[in-house]
């Protein structure tokens, strides 16, 4: 017997669920809230995505894939290694602006699942480790080229920047992101010898969607 065709776009529904989880977190997001945002009923959700936990894992993977790909694109961009790292740092302010200071879902996931053996928590920890390794590699390249200010250790800088970037999630969630994040970005750029770091502008209102439904 042939099943009924789906009457909804699976990727759009997944992107809608992602937005709810991103704003509310896993525990706080109710099934009713998710179903309303996705525009489907519980039967469609369970048959397509599974339970709430499985849906979160799918939504997180969508987010993680986009973030990792974007990081790769920035760090492997046309600029020099140090220029690309600076672009990555500046991108954190743009990221917060684009998403109305919701913070980073990877950080949220670490907070909720990081100490457990839950697969999504493990995926989040691996993503952070992979991003830190990419950043360290670029900083090492910058050091070889003589771009990195003397006295800086690539491994230490990578650890500091990744942890600071994820700490901005807490700042964003606290409601002080518009005030505090530009200063954090200026300090990060100053460590990279960015002479124009004091020109970082105050945060503006979000205008672009980072996660698409495509």
Tab-separated table of C-alpha atoms in Angstrom:
chain	number	residue	atom	x	y	z
A	1	UNK	CA	0.000	0.000	0.000
A	2	UNK	CA	1.418	3.370	-1.034
A	3	UNK	CA	1.573	5.932	1.742
A	4	UNK	CA	0.092	9.371	1.401
A	5	UNK	CA	2.448	11.983	-0.063
A	6	UNK	CA	3.723	14.616	2.340
A	7	UNK	CA	1.832	17.895	2.227
A	8	UNK	CA	4.638	19.980	3.663
A	9	UNK	CA	8.202	20.927	2.832
A	10	UNK	CA	10.438	18.872	5.121
A	11	UNK	CA	13.361	21.303	5.019
A	12	UNK	CA	11.168	24.312	5.744
A	13	UNK	CA	9.588	22.486	8.667
A	14	UNK	CA	13.025	21.536	9.985
A	15	UNK	CA	14.246	25.127	9.681
A	16	UNK	CA	11.162	26.294	11.599
A	17	UNK	CA	11.857	23.773	14.362
A	18	UNK	CA	15.445	24.978	14.476
A	19	UNK	CA	14.292	28.537	15.139
A	20	UNK	CA	12.148	27.385	18.065
A	21	UNK	CA	14.946	25.320	19.600
A	22	UNK	CA	17.392	28.161	19.044
A	23	UNK	CA	15.201	30.664	20.863
A	24	UNK	CA	13.848	28.385	23.583
A	25	UNK	CA	16.352	25.573	24.083
A	26	UNK	CA	15.575	21.868	24.023
A	27	UNK	CA	13.838	21.520	27.369
A	28	UNK	CA	11.805	24.720	27.168
A	29	UNK	CA	10.520	24.129	23.633
A	30	UNK	CA	7.159	22.401	23.861
A	31	UNK	CA	5.848	19.977	21.242
A	32	UNK	CA	2.852	22.260	20.709
A	33	UNK	CA	5.162	25.192	20.029
A	34	UNK	CA	7.210	23.130	17.591
A	35	UNK	CA	4.187	21.795	15.729
A	36	UNK	CA	2.706	25.261	15.373
A	37	UNK	CA	5.941	26.683	13.996
A	38	UNK	CA	6.406	23.752	11.618
A	39	UNK	CA	2.814	23.885	10.432
A	40	UNK	CA	2.274	20.129	10.800
A	41	UNK	CA	0.474	17.728	13.120
A	42	UNK	CA	2.038	15.327	15.583
A	43	UNK	CA	1.586	12.354	13.271
A	44	UNK	CA	3.535	14.058	10.497
A	45	UNK	CA	6.265	15.055	12.930
A	46	UNK	CA	6.746	11.565	14.334
A	47	UNK	CA	6.593	9.847	10.943
A	48	UNK	CA	9.083	12.279	9.370
A	49	UNK	CA	11.411	13.340	12.160
A	50	UNK	CA	10.758	11.015	15.094
A	51	UNK	CA	10.301	12.245	18.651
A	52	UNK	CA	11.345	15.625	20.052
A	53	UNK	CA	14.879	14.424	20.782
A	54	UNK	CA	15.344	13.133	17.227
A	55	UNK	CA	13.929	16.386	15.848
A	56	UNK	CA	16.432	18.383	17.891
A	57	UNK	CA	19.275	16.248	16.576
A	58	UNK	CA	18.150	16.872	12.986
A	59	UNK	CA	17.749	20.602	13.615
A	60	UNK	CA	21.135	20.835	15.308
A	61	UNK	CA	22.793	19.048	12.397
A	62	UNK	CA	21.291	21.578	9.987
A	63	UNK	CA	22.667	24.406	12.102
A	64	UNK	CA	26.071	22.765	12.654
A	65	UNK	CA	26.564	22.033	8.956
A	66	UNK	CA	25.869	25.654	8.049
A	67	UNK	CA	28.137	27.045	10.768
A	68	UNK	CA	31.016	24.681	9.937
A	69	UNK	CA	30.735	25.383	6.205
A	70	UNK	CA	30.669	29.133	6.803
A	71	UNK	CA	33.727	28.907	9.061
A	72	UNK	CA	35.606	26.966	6.401
A	73	UNK	CA	34.664	29.510	3.738
A	74	UNK	CA	35.900	32.403	5.870
A	75	UNK	CA	39.171	30.838	7.047
A	76	UNK	CA	39.988	29.550	3.557
A	77	UNK	CA	39.006	32.811	1.883
A	78	UNK	CA	41.065	34.902	-0.545
A	79	UNK	CA	42.847	36.924	2.132
A	80	UNK	CA	46.001	36.091	4.046
A	81	UNK	CA	45.686	33.710	7.017
A	82	UNK	CA	45.596	36.539	9.557
A	83	UNK	CA	43.158	38.582	7.468
A	84	UNK	CA	40.838	35.584	7.312
A	85	UNK	CA	41.030	35.039	11.073
A	86	UNK	CA	40.155	38.700	11.608
A	87	UNK	CA	37.202	38.293	9.244
A	88	UNK	CA	36.073	35.300	11.314
A	89	UNK	CA	36.296	37.370	14.510
A	90	UNK	CA	34.336	40.275	13.005
A	91	UNK	CA	31.777	37.766	11.783
A	92	UNK	CA	30.714	37.027	15.350
A	93	UNK	CA	29.286	40.519	15.691
A	94	UNK	CA	27.495	40.159	12.364
A	95	UNK	CA	26.203	36.768	13.495
A	96	UNK	CA	24.696	38.218	16.663
A	97	UNK	CA	23.125	41.061	14.688
A	98	UNK	CA	21.607	38.716	12.132
A	99	UNK	CA	20.025	36.547	14.797
A	100	UNK	CA	18.732	39.109	17.247
A	101	UNK	CA	21.283	38.112	19.892
A	102	UNK	CA	20.014	34.544	20.247
A	103	UNK	CA	23.591	33.375	20.678
A	104	UNK	CA	25.110	30.216	19.245
A	105	UNK	CA	23.105	26.988	19.209
A	106	UNK	CA	26.323	24.995	19.627
A	107	UNK	CA	26.917	26.733	22.952
A	108	UNK	CA	23.304	26.236	24.001
A	109	UNK	CA	23.595	22.538	23.163
A	110	UNK	CA	26.798	22.170	25.160
A	111	UNK	CA	25.044	23.726	28.161
A	112	UNK	CA	22.081	21.345	27.888
A	113	UNK	CA	23.809	18.171	26.694
A	114	UNK	CA	27.556	18.702	26.925
A	115	UNK	CA	28.181	16.657	30.052
A	116	UNK	CA	26.153	13.674	28.850
A	117	UNK	CA	26.808	10.963	26.303
A	118	UNK	CA	23.875	12.156	24.245
A	119	UNK	CA	24.835	12.067	20.525
A	120	UNK	CA	23.921	15.708	19.969
A	121	UNK	CA	26.136	16.761	22.882
A	122	UNK	CA	28.998	14.736	21.455
A	123	UNK	CA	28.420	16.322	18.040
A	124	UNK	CA	28.513	19.795	19.579
A	125	UNK	CA	31.786	19.085	21.399
A	126	UNK	CA	33.342	17.700	18.218
A	127	UNK	CA	32.242	20.735	16.234
A	128	UNK	CA	33.915	23.064	18.718
A	129	UNK	CA	37.095	20.989	18.624
A	130	UNK	CA	37.115	20.974	14.814
A	131	UNK	CA	36.582	24.730	14.609
A	132	UNK	CA	39.362	25.317	17.135
A	133	UNK	CA	41.708	23.111	15.104
A	134	UNK	CA	40.896	25.041	11.911
A	135	UNK	CA	41.527	28.337	13.658
A	136	UNK	CA	44.809	27.126	15.138
A	137	UNK	CA	46.006	25.981	11.715
A	138	UNK	CA	45.329	29.407	10.214
A	139	UNK	CA	47.072	31.152	13.091
A	140	UNK	CA	50.074	28.868	12.612
A	141	UNK	CA	50.120	29.799	8.927
A	142	UNK	CA	49.967	33.460	9.919
A	143	UNK	CA	52.904	32.961	12.268
A	144	UNK	CA	54.989	31.324	9.523
A	145	UNK	CA	54.261	34.314	7.262
A	146	UNK	CA	55.257	36.757	10.004
A	147	UNK	CA	51.723	38.186	10.294
A	148	UNK	CA	51.074	37.183	13.886
A	149	UNK	CA	52.317	39.619	16.547
A	150	UNK	CA	55.356	38.330	18.453
A	151	UNK	CA	54.753	36.434	21.655
A	152	UNK	CA	51.422	34.927	20.579
A	153	UNK	CA	50.966	31.157	20.575
A	154	UNK	CA	48.543	29.879	17.895
A	155	UNK	CA	47.162	27.106	20.092
A	156	UNK	CA	46.522	29.479	23.008
A	157	UNK	CA	44.933	32.087	20.738
A	158	UNK	CA	42.661	29.509	19.100
A	159	UNK	CA	41.512	28.264	22.489
A	160	UNK	CA	40.949	31.811	23.723
A	161	UNK	CA	39.029	32.947	20.636
A	162	UNK	CA	36.751	29.913	20.454
A	163	UNK	CA	35.934	30.118	24.160
A	164	UNK	CA	35.407	33.873	23.966
A	165	UNK	CA	33.168	33.476	20.928
A	166	UNK	CA	30.995	30.979	22.737
A	167	UNK	CA	31.027	33.138	25.844
A	168	UNK	CA	29.360	35.818	23.744
A	169	UNK	CA	26.337	33.525	23.665
A	170	UNK	CA	25.863	34.167	27.382
A	171	UNK	CA	26.341	37.899	26.829
A	172	UNK	CA	23.777	37.823	24.025
A	173	UNK	CA	21.265	35.893	26.134
A	174	UNK	CA	21.748	38.276	29.064
A	175	UNK	CA	20.343	41.155	27.032
A	176	UNK	CA	23.565	43.187	27.075
A	177	UNK	CA	24.879	41.992	23.706
A	178	UNK	CA	24.254	45.224	21.826
A	179	UNK	CA	26.274	47.097	24.433
A	180	UNK	CA	29.046	44.633	25.239
A	181	UNK	CA	29.775	42.524	22.160
A	182	UNK	CA	31.396	45.314	20.069
A	183	UNK	CA	33.942	45.839	22.866
A	184	UNK	CA	34.666	42.119	23.026
A	185	UNK	CA	35.244	42.074	19.270
A	186	UNK	CA	37.561	45.090	19.507
A	187	UNK	CA	39.640	43.330	22.166
A	188	UNK	CA	39.900	40.132	20.099
A	189	UNK	CA	40.989	42.074	17.034
A	190	UNK	CA	43.520	44.087	19.047
A	191	UNK	CA	45.181	40.820	20.068
A	192	UNK	CA	45.592	40.133	16.369
A	193	UNK	CA	47.280	43.487	15.778
A	194	UNK	CA	44.206	45.077	14.204
A	195	UNK	CA	44.985	48.783	14.361
A	196	UNK	CA	41.486	49.762	13.302
A	197	UNK	CA	39.832	47.625	15.994
A	198	UNK	CA	38.502	50.747	17.685
A	199	UNK	CA	36.406	51.398	14.583
A	200	UNK	CA	34.087	48.452	15.249
A	201	UNK	CA	30.586	49.871	15.054
A	202	UNK	CA	27.797	49.422	17.600
A	203	UNK	CA	25.479	46.540	16.869
A	204	UNK	CA	22.569	47.154	14.531
A	205	UNK	CA	19.230	45.486	14.082
A	206	UNK	CA	19.188	42.060	12.352
A	207	UNK	CA	18.539	42.078	8.616
A	208	UNK	CA	19.733	38.718	7.246
A	209	UNK	CA	18.844	35.095	7.952
A	210	UNK	CA	21.910	32.921	8.564
A	211	UNK	CA	20.116	29.564	8.371
A	212	UNK	CA	18.140	29.045	5.193
A	213	UNK	CA	15.537	26.416	4.518
A	214	UNK	CA	17.333	25.253	1.384
